[in-house]
DNA sequence: ACCTGAACACCGTTCAAGT
DNA sequence: ACCTGAACACCGTTCAAGT
């Protein structure tokens, strides 16, 4: 038996504050997906008009960035086991996993660079592990961006519905590439499409970590 | 003195075929930016209703993919000078440059994987250079994706208007990171934000090339 | 001073009904 | 058989006018 509720059926309407808006936005995303987290839909959820939200949120991009930062609170920042490189891959995999569940957010993250608390904690953790690995500061600073970009872009690519059709089209194109016109594609053939997503991603992280370690900044 | 035109003021209305539609879309993008290349706006340009376009184009994503492939025809695929690595960086830089001029297209390319002729030619060129560098096929196949993803994501990040504000916010957040809460961020400080875009990108290409060469696929 | 109804200026996509 | 007018179901953002 549930306790009696005040008049409304839905959970108590949050106060119209930035915090309340973002909490509601996160709930809405969990319930209906990011594509439903629009100013209008969110305003309906809060029993107000869309104009009211602009008092607390600059625009849709900022709203989505705030939602993302909220989710980044769940990233595993301090794994226990393994050497620095293994732990770094774990942190990055955990970050990617959060984004995979909402590829639309990954897209936002690419376009509107995040700068929230949880994002900063992620940056701190990655830099700590790169430092532990003895990677020079200049390379670590740039490598950080490249690692997070790789994770974010991979998640953004995973926009599901269409991506299966695109994959089929690409597979067909690769199959039709003849030795005469595209010898290198023909030579590699199925290898181009082989490998599971996770295997590729973990390999990619190692590639970027190794490259960051061995590529000095002044090099060309 | 210009030759007399038939009735209309604007350039002769292209035939309503897939080719005519895409040509018009490219022109519209050059004139007004990708954000104006919508089904409705394009239909207006072609003196018809939006529904008519769906006979030739599945949806907006496919339209944008076709526009991108058109532009990829201008990528420099066979630079003459330098060793394989220098030439590879040149090809990738040329690809990035095309995307930089239309960051919205880069975003499309991340979500809807391209598979047109010009994209395939780019893949062929990159694979050729990786083979020339003696990189094993399995690594080349995966490294190809990572290289193009790096270029595409970097261009997508460049969505101009907002990105300056985001950068300022991030710079402020980095400045405010104290030694107590974020020692690694504090230690690197301005190094995190240093470096021009092109310098970082070229470094990133070298990182991925070096990493691809030295990271075997079974490695962990 | 603070908040918001209503309007402006658009979208993508579908499908019944025309030629 | 082919094409499309009109409709459906939405958007983001602004600003004049209210309390």
PDB file of C-alpha atoms in Angstrom, chain B:
ATOM      1  CA  UNK B   1      26.223  41.904 -71.298  1.00  0.00           C
ATOM      2  CA  UNK B   2      24.671  38.630 -70.301  1.00  0.00           C
ATOM      3  CA  UNK B   3      22.907  36.352 -72.687  1.00  0.00           C
ATOM      4  CA  UNK B   4      19.137  36.407 -72.428  1.00  0.00           C
ATOM      5  CA  UNK B   5      17.680  33.981 -69.948  1.00  0.00           C
ATOM      6  CA  UNK B   6      14.505  32.034 -70.158  1.00  0.00           C
ATOM      7  CA  UNK B   7      11.724  33.365 -67.952  1.00  0.00           C
ATOM      8  CA  UNK B   8      13.139  32.670 -64.511  1.00  0.00           C
ATOM      9  CA  UNK B   9      15.678  34.822 -62.702  1.00  0.00           C
ATOM     10  CA  UNK B  10      17.562  32.093 -60.879  1.00  0.00           C
ATOM     11  CA  UNK B  11      19.708  29.487 -62.656  1.00  0.00           C
ATOM     12  CA  UNK B  12      17.678  27.055 -64.703  1.00  0.00           C
ATOM     13  CA  UNK B  13      15.712  24.771 -62.419  1.00  0.00           C
ATOM     14  CA  UNK B  14      17.470  21.398 -62.395  1.00  0.00           C
ATOM     15  CA  UNK B  15      15.485  18.361 -63.386  1.00  0.00           C
ATOM     16  CA  UNK B  16      13.861  16.575 -60.480  1.00  0.00           C
ATOM     17  CA  UNK B  17      16.289  13.667 -60.340  1.00  0.00           C
ATOM     18  CA  UNK B  18      18.583  12.457 -57.574  1.00  0.00           C
ATOM     19  CA  UNK B  19      21.512  14.111 -59.305  1.00  0.00           C
ATOM     20  CA  UNK B  20      19.705  17.408 -59.756  1.00  0.00           C
ATOM     21  CA  UNK B  21      18.616  17.373 -56.136  1.00  0.00           C
ATOM     22  CA  UNK B  22      22.107  16.781 -54.809  1.00  0.00           C
ATOM     23  CA  UNK B  23      23.664  19.391 -57.076  1.00  0.00           C
ATOM     24  CA  UNK B  24      21.102  21.889 -55.853  1.00  0.00           C
ATOM     25  CA  UNK B  25      21.767  20.871 -52.262  1.00  0.00           C
ATOM     26  CA  UNK B  26      25.507  21.475 -52.674  1.00  0.00           C
ATOM     27  CA  UNK B  27      24.845  24.881 -54.181  1.00  0.00           C
ATOM     28  CA  UNK B  28      22.445  25.752 -51.408  1.00  0.00           C
ATOM     29  CA  UNK B  29      25.018  24.758 -48.805  1.00  0.00           C
ATOM     30  CA  UNK B  30      27.714  26.854 -50.462  1.00  0.00           C
ATOM     31  CA  UNK B  31      25.337  29.814 -50.553  1.00  0.00           C
ATOM     32  CA  UNK B  32      23.586  29.586 -47.175  1.00  0.00           C
ATOM     33  CA  UNK B  33      25.307  26.943 -45.072  1.00  0.00           C
ATOM     34  CA  UNK B  34      24.386  23.380 -44.239  1.00  0.00           C
ATOM     35  CA  UNK B  35      21.772  24.417 -41.690  1.00  0.00           C
ATOM     36  CA  UNK B  36      19.679  25.658 -44.602  1.00  0.00           C
ATOM     37  CA  UNK B  37      19.898  22.391 -46.500  1.00  0.00           C
ATOM     38  CA  UNK B  38      16.593  21.066 -45.235  1.00  0.00           C
ATOM     39  CA  UNK B  39      14.036  19.087 -47.160  1.00  0.00           C
ATOM     40  CA  UNK B  40      11.635  22.000 -47.097  1.00  0.00           C
ATOM     41  CA  UNK B  41      14.136  24.651 -48.116  1.00  0.00           C
ATOM     42  CA  UNK B  42      15.503  22.429 -50.860  1.00  0.00           C
ATOM     43  CA  UNK B  43      12.004  21.747 -52.143  1.00  0.00           C
ATOM     44  CA  UNK B  44      11.354  25.496 -52.335  1.00  0.00           C
ATOM     45  CA  UNK B  45      14.559  25.880 -54.308  1.00  0.00           C
ATOM     46  CA  UNK B  46      13.332  23.245 -56.747  1.00  0.00           C
ATOM     47  CA  UNK B  47       9.833  24.719 -57.000  1.00  0.00           C
ATOM     48  CA  UNK B  48       8.113  21.713 -55.562  1.00  0.00           C
ATOM     49  CA  UNK B  49       6.839  20.369 -52.261  1.00  0.00           C
ATOM     50  CA  UNK B  50       8.973  18.495 -49.749  1.00  0.00           C
ATOM     51  CA  UNK B  51       7.128  15.228 -50.335  1.00  0.00           C
ATOM     52  CA  UNK B  52       8.494  15.058 -53.869  1.00  0.00           C
ATOM     53  CA  UNK B  53      12.060  14.748 -52.640  1.00  0.00           C
ATOM     54  CA  UNK B  54      11.287  11.536 -50.816  1.00  0.00           C
ATOM     55  CA  UNK B  55      10.975   9.809 -54.171  1.00  0.00           C
ATOM     56  CA  UNK B  56      14.725  10.278 -54.676  1.00  0.00           C
ATOM     57  CA  UNK B  57      16.223  10.563 -51.192  1.00  0.00           C
ATOM     58  CA  UNK B  58      15.405   8.360 -48.207  1.00  0.00           C
ATOM     59  CA  UNK B  59      15.728  11.070 -45.550  1.00  0.00           C
ATOM     60  CA  UNK B  60      17.735  14.096 -44.462  1.00  0.00           C
ATOM     61  CA  UNK B  61      20.666  12.027 -43.206  1.00  0.00           C
ATOM     62  CA  UNK B  62      21.069  10.383 -46.606  1.00  0.00           C
ATOM     63  CA  UNK B  63      20.854  13.765 -48.294  1.00  0.00           C
ATOM     64  CA  UNK B  64      23.649  15.153 -46.148  1.00  0.00           C
ATOM     65  CA  UNK B  65      25.764  12.054 -46.728  1.00  0.00           C
ATOM     66  CA  UNK B  66      25.396  12.558 -50.477  1.00  0.00           C
ATOM     67  CA  UNK B  67      26.409  16.208 -50.159  1.00  0.00           C
ATOM     68  CA  UNK B  68      29.476  15.200 -48.165  1.00  0.00           C
ATOM     69  CA  UNK B  69      30.548  12.629 -50.725  1.00  0.00           C
ATOM     70  CA  UNK B  70      30.281  15.307 -53.385  1.00  0.00           C
ATOM     71  CA  UNK B  71      32.671  17.547 -51.455  1.00  0.00           C
ATOM     72  CA  UNK B  72      35.096  14.700 -50.825  1.00  0.00           C
ATOM     73  CA  UNK B  73      35.850  14.819 -54.519  1.00  0.00           C
ATOM     74  CA  UNK B  74      38.176  17.749 -53.764  1.00  0.00           C
ATOM     75  CA  UNK B  75      40.411  15.933 -51.243  1.00  0.00           C
ATOM     76  CA  UNK B  76      44.054  15.670 -52.305  1.00  0.00           C
ATOM     77  CA  UNK B  77      44.650  11.928 -52.546  1.00  0.00           C
ATOM     78  CA  UNK B  78      48.121  11.693 -54.080  1.00  0.00           C
ATOM     79  CA  UNK B  79      50.607  14.256 -52.776  1.00  0.00           C
ATOM     80  CA  UNK B  80      53.996  13.979 -54.419  1.00  0.00           C
ATOM     81  CA  UNK B  81      56.540  15.028 -51.826  1.00  0.00           C
ATOM     82  CA  UNK B  82      57.796  13.384 -48.669  1.00  0.00           C
ATOM     83  CA  UNK B  83      57.892   9.870 -47.272  1.00  0.00           C
ATOM     84  CA  UNK B  84      54.731   7.802 -46.812  1.00  0.00           C
ATOM     85  CA  UNK B  85      54.015   9.242 -43.366  1.00  0.00           C
ATOM     86  CA  UNK B  86      54.312  12.852 -44.500  1.00  0.00           C
ATOM     87  CA  UNK B  87      52.070  12.142 -47.470  1.00  0.00           C
ATOM     88  CA  UNK B  88      49.543  10.365 -45.265  1.00  0.00           C
ATOM     89  CA  UNK B  89      49.387  13.379 -42.949  1.00  0.00           C
ATOM     90  CA  UNK B  90      48.865  15.558 -46.008  1.00  0.00           C
ATOM     91  CA  UNK B  91      45.938  13.493 -47.246  1.00  0.00           C
ATOM     92  CA  UNK B  92      44.339  13.514 -43.795  1.00  0.00           C
ATOM     93  CA  UNK B  93      44.895  17.244 -43.442  1.00  0.00           C
ATOM     94  CA  UNK B  94      43.270  17.818 -46.811  1.00  0.00           C
ATOM     95  CA  UNK B  95      40.272  15.720 -45.738  1.00  0.00           C
ATOM     96  CA  UNK B  96      40.009  17.647 -42.477  1.00  0.00           C
ATOM     97  CA  UNK B  97      40.176  20.946 -44.317  1.00  0.00           C
ATOM     98  CA  UNK B  98      37.145  20.069 -46.405  1.00  0.00           C
ATOM     99  CA  UNK B  99      35.217  19.161 -43.254  1.00  0.00           C
ATOM    100  CA  UNK B 100      36.359  22.273 -41.396  1.00  0.00           C
ATOM    101  CA  UNK B 101      34.579  24.422 -43.906  1.00  0.00           C
ATOM    102  CA  UNK B 102      31.318  22.671 -43.032  1.00  0.00           C
ATOM    103  CA  UNK B 103      31.493  21.270 -39.500  1.00  0.00           C
ATOM    104  CA  UNK B 104      27.867  20.186 -39.705  1.00  0.00           C
ATOM    105  CA  UNK B 105      28.852  17.740 -42.413  1.00  0.00           C
ATOM    106  CA  UNK B 106      31.534  16.298 -40.145  1.00  0.00           C
ATOM    107  CA  UNK B 107      28.844  15.652 -37.563  1.00  0.00           C
ATOM    108  CA  UNK B 108      26.758  13.841 -40.168  1.00  0.00           C
ATOM    109  CA  UNK B 109      29.755  11.809 -41.178  1.00  0.00           C
ATOM    110  CA  UNK B 110      30.245  10.606 -37.612  1.00  0.00           C
ATOM    111  CA  UNK B 111      26.661   9.510 -37.232  1.00  0.00           C
ATOM    112  CA  UNK B 112      25.842   8.307 -40.753  1.00  0.00           C
ATOM    113  CA  UNK B 113      28.891   6.513 -42.045  1.00  0.00           C
ATOM    114  CA  UNK B 114      29.586   7.537 -45.667  1.00  0.00           C
ATOM    115  CA  UNK B 115      29.947   4.943 -48.409  1.00  0.00           C
ATOM    116  CA  UNK B 116      30.058   6.971 -51.627  1.00  0.00           C
ATOM    117  CA  UNK B 117      32.614   6.811 -54.424  1.00  0.00           C
ATOM    118  CA  UNK B 118      34.757   9.673 -53.228  1.00  0.00           C
ATOM    119  CA  UNK B 119      34.834   8.329 -49.690  1.00  0.00           C
ATOM    120  CA  UNK B 120      35.946   4.973 -51.031  1.00  0.00           C
ATOM    121  CA  UNK B 121      38.715   6.636 -52.988  1.00  0.00           C
ATOM    122  CA  UNK B 122      39.899   8.312 -49.795  1.00  0.00           C
ATOM    123  CA  UNK B 123      39.915   4.979 -47.963  1.00  0.00           C
ATOM    124  CA  UNK B 124      41.860   3.435 -50.820  1.00  0.00           C
ATOM    125  CA  UNK B 125      44.476   6.196 -50.699  1.00  0.00           C
ATOM    126  CA  UNK B 126      44.950   5.952 -46.929  1.00  0.00           C
ATOM    127  CA  UNK B 127      45.248   2.162 -47.060  1.00  0.00           C
ATOM    128  CA  UNK B 128      47.779   2.481 -49.857  1.00  0.00           C
ATOM    129  CA  UNK B 129      49.986   4.733 -47.761  1.00  0.00           C
ATOM    130  CA  UNK B 130      49.693   2.509 -44.685  1.00  0.00           C
ATOM    131  CA  UNK B 131      50.702  -0.474 -46.838  1.00  0.00           C
ATOM    132  CA  UNK B 132      53.642   1.500 -48.236  1.00  0.00           C
ATOM    133  CA  UNK B 133      54.699   2.074 -44.613  1.00  0.00           C
ATOM    134  CA  UNK B 134      54.741  -1.659 -44.072  1.00  0.00           C
ATOM    135  CA  UNK B 135      51.950  -1.669 -41.539  1.00  0.00           C
ATOM    136  CA  UNK B 136      50.383  -5.130 -41.184  1.00  0.00           C
ATOM    137  CA  UNK B 137      46.954  -5.487 -42.795  1.00  0.00           C
ATOM    138  CA  UNK B 138      45.000  -6.103 -39.611  1.00  0.00           C
ATOM    139  CA  UNK B 139      46.407  -3.021 -37.956  1.00  0.00           C
ATOM    140  CA  UNK B 140      45.989  -0.933 -41.113  1.00  0.00           C
ATOM    141  CA  UNK B 141      42.313  -1.913 -41.364  1.00  0.00           C
ATOM    142  CA  UNK B 142      41.580  -0.679 -37.868  1.00  0.00           C
ATOM    143  CA  UNK B 143      44.011   2.227 -37.958  1.00  0.00           C
ATOM    144  CA  UNK B 144      42.258   3.574 -41.043  1.00  0.00           C
ATOM    145  CA  UNK B 145      39.044   4.015 -39.075  1.00  0.00           C
ATOM    146  CA  UNK B 146      40.845   5.641 -36.200  1.00  0.00           C
ATOM    147  CA  UNK B 147      42.636   8.116 -38.461  1.00  0.00           C
ATOM    148  CA  UNK B 148      39.478   9.160 -40.278  1.00  0.00           C
ATOM    149  CA  UNK B 149      37.579   9.306 -37.006  1.00  0.00           C
ATOM    150  CA  UNK B 150      40.191  11.616 -35.519  1.00  0.00           C
ATOM    151  CA  UNK B 151      39.935  13.943 -38.486  1.00  0.00           C
ATOM    152  CA  UNK B 152      36.140  13.866 -38.542  1.00  0.00           C
ATOM    153  CA  UNK B 153      35.715  14.375 -34.799  1.00  0.00           C
ATOM    154  CA  UNK B 154      38.169  17.259 -34.758  1.00  0.00           C
ATOM    155  CA  UNK B 155      36.229  18.980 -37.521  1.00  0.00           C
ATOM    156  CA  UNK B 156      32.889  18.294 -35.811  1.00  0.00           C
ATOM    157  CA  UNK B 157      34.197  19.909 -32.635  1.00  0.00           C
ATOM    158  CA  UNK B 158      34.805  23.095 -34.557  1.00  0.00           C
ATOM    159  CA  UNK B 159      31.123  24.125 -34.629  1.00  0.00           C
ATOM    160  CA  UNK B 160      32.162  27.735 -34.313  1.00  0.00           C
ATOM    161  CA  UNK B 161      29.689  30.034 -32.574  1.00  0.00           C
ATOM    162  CA  UNK B 162      29.275  28.116 -29.321  1.00  0.00           C
ATOM    163  CA  UNK B 163      32.730  26.590 -29.186  1.00  0.00           C
ATOM    164  CA  UNK B 164      34.403  29.867 -28.205  1.00  0.00           C
ATOM    165  CA  UNK B 165      32.158  30.266 -25.162  1.00  0.00           C
ATOM    166  CA  UNK B 166      32.673  26.640 -24.200  1.00  0.00           C
ATOM    167  CA  UNK B 167      36.402  27.124 -24.462  1.00  0.00           C
ATOM    168  CA  UNK B 168      36.228  30.123 -22.134  1.00  0.00           C
ATOM    169  CA  UNK B 169      34.181  28.145 -19.618  1.00  0.00           C
ATOM    170  CA  UNK B 170      36.673  25.297 -19.735  1.00  0.00           C
ATOM    171  CA  UNK B 171      39.592  27.700 -19.382  1.00  0.00           C
ATOM    172  CA  UNK B 172      37.944  29.211 -16.309  1.00  0.00           C
ATOM    173  CA  UNK B 173      37.312  25.766 -14.836  1.00  0.00           C
ATOM    174  CA  UNK B 174      40.949  24.781 -15.379  1.00  0.00           C
ATOM    175  CA  UNK B 175      42.127  28.037 -13.809  1.00  0.00           C
ATOM    176  CA  UNK B 176      39.920  27.473 -10.774  1.00  0.00           C
ATOM    177  CA  UNK B 177      41.070  23.899 -10.247  1.00  0.00           C
ATOM    178  CA  UNK B 178      43.035  24.025  -7.035  1.00  0.00           C
ATOM    179  CA  UNK B 179      46.009  21.944  -6.030  1.00  0.00           C
ATOM    180  CA  UNK B 180      43.914  20.333  -3.306  1.00  0.00           C
ATOM    181  CA  UNK B 181      41.056  19.044  -5.425  1.00  0.00           C
ATOM    182  CA  UNK B 182      42.651  18.612  -8.841  1.00  0.00           C
ATOM    183  CA  UNK B 183      46.422  18.351  -8.439  1.00  0.00           C
ATOM    184  CA  UNK B 184      47.116  17.026 -11.935  1.00  0.00           C
ATOM    185  CA  UNK B 185      45.072  19.694 -13.648  1.00  0.00           C
ATOM    186  CA  UNK B 186      46.733  22.345 -11.480  1.00  0.00           C
ATOM    187  CA  UNK B 187      50.176  20.955 -12.263  1.00  0.00           C
ATOM    188  CA  UNK B 188      49.698  21.151 -16.012  1.00  0.00           C
ATOM    189  CA  UNK B 189      47.681  24.337 -15.908  1.00  0.00           C
ATOM    190  CA  UNK B 190      47.934  26.369 -19.098  1.00  0.00           C
ATOM    191  CA  UNK B 191      49.655  23.502 -20.906  1.00  0.00           C
ATOM    192  CA  UNK B 192      46.228  21.872 -21.116  1.00  0.00           C
ATOM    193  CA  UNK B 193      44.932  24.676 -23.269  1.00  0.00           C
ATOM    194  CA  UNK B 194      48.109  25.430 -25.191  1.00  0.00           C
ATOM    195  CA  UNK B 195      48.796  24.902 -28.831  1.00  0.00           C
ATOM    196  CA  UNK B 196      47.061  25.874 -32.021  1.00  0.00           C
ATOM    197  CA  UNK B 197      44.438  23.667 -33.608  1.00  0.00           C
ATOM    198  CA  UNK B 198      46.555  22.683 -36.613  1.00  0.00           C
ATOM    199  CA  UNK B 199      49.577  21.822 -34.447  1.00  0.00           C
ATOM    200  CA  UNK B 200      47.479  19.598 -32.230  1.00  0.00           C
ATOM    201  CA  UNK B 201      45.837  17.898 -35.174  1.00  0.00           C
ATOM    202  CA  UNK B 202      49.093  17.093 -36.927  1.00  0.00           C
ATOM    203  CA  UNK B 203      50.505  15.781 -33.666  1.00  0.00           C
ATOM    204  CA  UNK B 204      47.345  13.673 -33.265  1.00  0.00           C
ATOM    205  CA  UNK B 205      47.807  12.151 -36.726  1.00  0.00           C
ATOM    206  CA  UNK B 206      51.385  11.206 -35.859  1.00  0.00           C
ATOM    207  CA  UNK B 207      50.235   9.716 -32.559  1.00  0.00           C
ATOM    208  CA  UNK B 208      47.678   7.517 -34.285  1.00  0.00           C
ATOM    209  CA  UNK B 209      50.069   6.517 -37.065  1.00  0.00           C
ATOM    210  CA  UNK B 210      52.828   5.637 -34.605  1.00  0.00           C
ATOM    211  CA  UNK B 211      50.405   3.819 -32.336  1.00  0.00           C
ATOM    212  CA  UNK B 212      48.896   1.879 -35.213  1.00  0.00           C
ATOM    213  CA  UNK B 213      52.353   0.786 -36.334  1.00  0.00           C
ATOM    214  CA  UNK B 214      53.480  -0.355 -32.893  1.00  0.00           C
ATOM    215  CA  UNK B 215      50.307  -1.817 -31.393  1.00  0.00           C
ATOM    216  CA  UNK B 216      49.582  -5.396 -32.480  1.00  0.00           C
ATOM    217  CA  UNK B 217      45.925  -6.404 -32.602  1.00  0.00           C
ATOM    218  CA  UNK B 218      46.099  -9.200 -30.064  1.00  0.00           C
ATOM    219  CA  UNK B 219      47.906  -6.947 -27.553  1.00  0.00           C
ATOM    220  CA  UNK B 220      46.155  -5.746 -24.425  1.00  0.00           C
TER     221      UNK B 220
END
